[in-house]
């Protein structure tokens, strides 16, 4: 598991008991950071599968949905040099209570990444965005801790 603080804070042993899941998330990271550090935090471990969660910090920093998708493709190419047969799963960018201004960019970025993943059998996409939206169209408050950015136990249970 690699990506931003949403990965870093995920108690993988609790949610995936008995699975050899390695947490390589770090706060504030963007996809470009996972690319830059892939040779240190991903590739040496020769994972059976890579789960990437990133993109919301990218959008919050002003990157466009197109750049998020391009960076995802670069991450895939970077990993594939050393691990050509390793599946890579992208967790959709989640809605955030604290970043409502990005509400229009998140679905666009997710759709662009999904479009990339459907063309490659070694890529996957998990839609965690849709189930995190309530009937009122807003992010479900119980899925977040008080900061409105990070997930609660209920949020991680949903992800798992």
Tab-separated table of C-alpha atoms in Angstrom:
chain	number	residue	atom	x	y	z
A	1	UNK	CA	0.000	0.000	0.000
A	2	UNK	CA	1.522	3.312	-1.070
A	3	UNK	CA	0.292	6.883	-1.182
A	4	UNK	CA	-0.794	9.699	1.081
A	5	UNK	CA	-1.677	9.907	4.770
A	6	UNK	CA	-4.917	8.047	4.078
A	7	UNK	CA	-2.704	5.019	3.462
A	8	UNK	CA	-0.303	5.849	6.291
A	9	UNK	CA	-3.135	5.937	8.833
A	10	UNK	CA	-4.756	2.687	7.624
A	11	UNK	CA	-4.242	-0.113	10.145
A	12	UNK	CA	-3.657	-2.781	7.530
A	13	UNK	CA	-3.055	-5.588	10.025
A	14	UNK	CA	-6.459	-4.929	11.552
A	15	UNK	CA	-8.293	-4.758	8.239
A	16	UNK	CA	-6.367	-7.464	6.381
A	17	UNK	CA	-5.457	-9.976	9.105
A	18	UNK	CA	-3.095	-12.686	7.980
A	19	UNK	CA	-2.132	-10.807	4.820
A	20	UNK	CA	1.454	-9.605	4.388
A	21	UNK	CA	0.411	-5.998	3.738
A	22	UNK	CA	3.161	-3.382	3.920
A	23	UNK	CA	2.201	0.237	4.554
A	24	UNK	CA	4.378	2.708	2.629
A	25	UNK	CA	2.111	5.755	2.874
A	26	UNK	CA	3.368	9.183	3.916
A	27	UNK	CA	1.538	12.386	4.732
A	28	UNK	CA	0.963	15.050	2.131
A	29	UNK	CA	2.266	12.938	-0.717
A	30	UNK	CA	1.194	13.307	-4.295
A	31	UNK	CA	1.466	10.769	-7.092
A	32	UNK	CA	4.724	12.400	-8.173
A	33	UNK	CA	6.166	11.574	-4.743
A	34	UNK	CA	5.261	7.901	-5.145
A	35	UNK	CA	7.000	8.008	-8.525
A	36	UNK	CA	10.100	9.695	-7.110
A	37	UNK	CA	10.414	7.245	-4.236
A	38	UNK	CA	9.195	4.055	-5.944
A	39	UNK	CA	12.731	2.702	-6.159
A	40	UNK	CA	12.988	2.958	-2.354
A	41	UNK	CA	9.488	2.334	-1.009
A	42	UNK	CA	7.878	-0.027	-3.533
A	43	UNK	CA	10.175	-1.872	-5.909
A	44	UNK	CA	12.650	-3.407	-3.405
A	45	UNK	CA	9.776	-5.222	-1.656
A	46	UNK	CA	8.668	-6.973	-4.867
A	47	UNK	CA	4.992	-6.866	-3.862
A	48	UNK	CA	2.431	-9.283	-5.288
A	49	UNK	CA	0.072	-6.334	-5.768
A	50	UNK	CA	0.443	-2.580	-5.334
A	51	UNK	CA	-2.444	-0.533	-3.965
A	52	UNK	CA	-2.053	3.214	-4.626
A	53	UNK	CA	-4.093	5.940	-3.006
A	54	UNK	CA	-3.104	9.414	-4.127
A	55	UNK	CA	-4.518	12.275	-6.124
A	56	UNK	CA	-6.479	14.344	-3.646
A	57	UNK	CA	-3.370	16.185	-2.455
A	58	UNK	CA	-2.495	16.686	-6.123
A	59	UNK	CA	-5.873	18.333	-6.812
A	60	UNK	CA	-5.644	20.405	-3.619
A	61	UNK	CA	-2.231	21.653	-4.802
A	62	UNK	CA	-3.810	22.904	-8.029
A	63	UNK	CA	-3.009	20.037	-10.382
A	64	UNK	CA	-5.638	19.277	-12.987
A	65	UNK	CA	-7.444	15.945	-13.370
A	66	UNK	CA	-5.407	15.463	-16.569
A	67	UNK	CA	-2.139	15.764	-14.639
A	68	UNK	CA	-3.394	13.294	-12.014
A	69	UNK	CA	-4.109	10.760	-14.772
A	70	UNK	CA	-0.774	11.439	-16.486
A	71	UNK	CA	1.069	11.014	-13.192
A	72	UNK	CA	-0.732	7.725	-12.574
A	73	UNK	CA	0.462	6.499	-15.978
A	74	UNK	CA	4.006	7.566	-15.097
A	75	UNK	CA	3.787	5.666	-11.798
A	76	UNK	CA	2.683	2.557	-13.692
A	77	UNK	CA	5.535	2.891	-16.209
A	78	UNK	CA	8.064	3.460	-13.407
A	79	UNK	CA	6.979	0.357	-11.518
A	80	UNK	CA	6.703	-1.784	-14.636
A	81	UNK	CA	10.374	-1.321	-15.490
A	82	UNK	CA	11.274	-3.469	-12.475
A	83	UNK	CA	7.990	-5.315	-11.845
A	84	UNK	CA	6.359	-5.860	-15.245
A	85	UNK	CA	3.784	-8.415	-14.071
A	86	UNK	CA	2.737	-6.809	-10.787
A	87	UNK	CA	-0.896	-5.705	-10.629
A	88	UNK	CA	-1.475	-2.091	-9.577
A	89	UNK	CA	-4.780	-1.061	-8.025
A	90	UNK	CA	-5.788	2.599	-7.814
A	91	UNK	CA	-8.165	3.537	-5.022
A	92	UNK	CA	-10.440	6.282	-6.324
A	93	UNK	CA	-9.879	9.757	-4.956
A	94	UNK	CA	-12.264	10.124	-2.062
A	95	UNK	CA	-14.592	13.028	-1.398
A	96	UNK	CA	-13.491	15.163	1.526
A	97	UNK	CA	-15.612	17.279	3.805
A	98	UNK	CA	-12.769	19.758	4.263
A	99	UNK	CA	-12.076	20.138	0.535
A	100	UNK	CA	-15.527	20.662	-0.924
A	101	UNK	CA	-14.102	23.100	-3.472
A	102	UNK	CA	-12.632	20.093	-5.306
A	103	UNK	CA	-16.015	18.435	-5.705
A	104	UNK	CA	-16.042	18.835	-9.500
A	105	UNK	CA	-12.413	17.794	-10.056
A	106	UNK	CA	-12.574	14.506	-8.134
A	107	UNK	CA	-15.038	12.696	-10.457
A	108	UNK	CA	-13.135	13.949	-13.510
A	109	UNK	CA	-9.786	12.708	-12.167
A	110	UNK	CA	-11.312	9.390	-11.123
A	111	UNK	CA	-12.926	8.912	-14.541
A	112	UNK	CA	-9.628	9.604	-16.290
A	113	UNK	CA	-7.751	7.075	-14.140
A	114	UNK	CA	-10.549	4.511	-14.573
A	115	UNK	CA	-10.220	4.979	-18.336
A	116	UNK	CA	-6.547	4.042	-18.085
A	117	UNK	CA	-7.144	1.007	-15.867
A	118	UNK	CA	-9.824	-0.588	-18.060
A	119	UNK	CA	-7.363	-0.860	-20.948
A	120	UNK	CA	-4.829	-2.939	-19.001
A	121	UNK	CA	-5.620	-6.273	-17.304
A	122	UNK	CA	-2.871	-5.677	-14.718
A	123	UNK	CA	-4.464	-2.426	-13.557
A	124	UNK	CA	-7.451	-2.127	-11.263
A	125	UNK	CA	-9.674	0.647	-9.997
A	126	UNK	CA	-11.674	0.578	-6.769
A	127	UNK	CA	-14.512	3.081	-6.569
A	128	UNK	CA	-14.423	4.224	-2.965
A	129	UNK	CA	-15.832	7.637	-3.921
A	130	UNK	CA	-19.446	6.653	-4.647
A	131	UNK	CA	-20.123	4.722	-1.414
A	132	UNK	CA	-18.683	7.611	0.600
A	133	UNK	CA	-21.374	10.002	-0.665
A	134	UNK	CA	-24.627	10.206	1.280
A	135	UNK	CA	-28.167	10.510	-0.018
A	136	UNK	CA	-27.832	14.296	0.256
A	137	UNK	CA	-24.914	14.299	-2.206
A	138	UNK	CA	-22.362	15.248	0.459
A	139	UNK	CA	-19.555	13.127	1.910
A	140	UNK	CA	-20.833	10.955	4.765
A	141	UNK	CA	-19.600	12.620	7.962
A	142	UNK	CA	-19.309	9.379	9.940
A	143	UNK	CA	-16.596	8.186	7.551
A	144	UNK	CA	-14.219	11.000	8.583
A	145	UNK	CA	-12.458	12.096	11.719
A	146	UNK	CA	-12.928	15.631	12.998
A	147	UNK	CA	-10.537	17.226	10.479
A	148	UNK	CA	-12.838	16.255	7.603
A	149	UNK	CA	-9.824	14.993	5.640
A	150	UNK	CA	-8.843	11.680	7.164
A	151	UNK	CA	-10.887	8.542	7.621
A	152	UNK	CA	-12.562	7.286	10.765
A	153	UNK	CA	-12.719	3.605	11.748
A	154	UNK	CA	-15.979	3.443	9.788
A	155	UNK	CA	-14.265	4.983	6.768
A	156	UNK	CA	-11.468	2.421	6.819
A	157	UNK	CA	-13.976	-0.386	7.324
A	158	UNK	CA	-15.751	0.791	4.169
A	159	UNK	CA	-12.452	0.930	2.271
A	160	UNK	CA	-11.505	-2.538	3.434
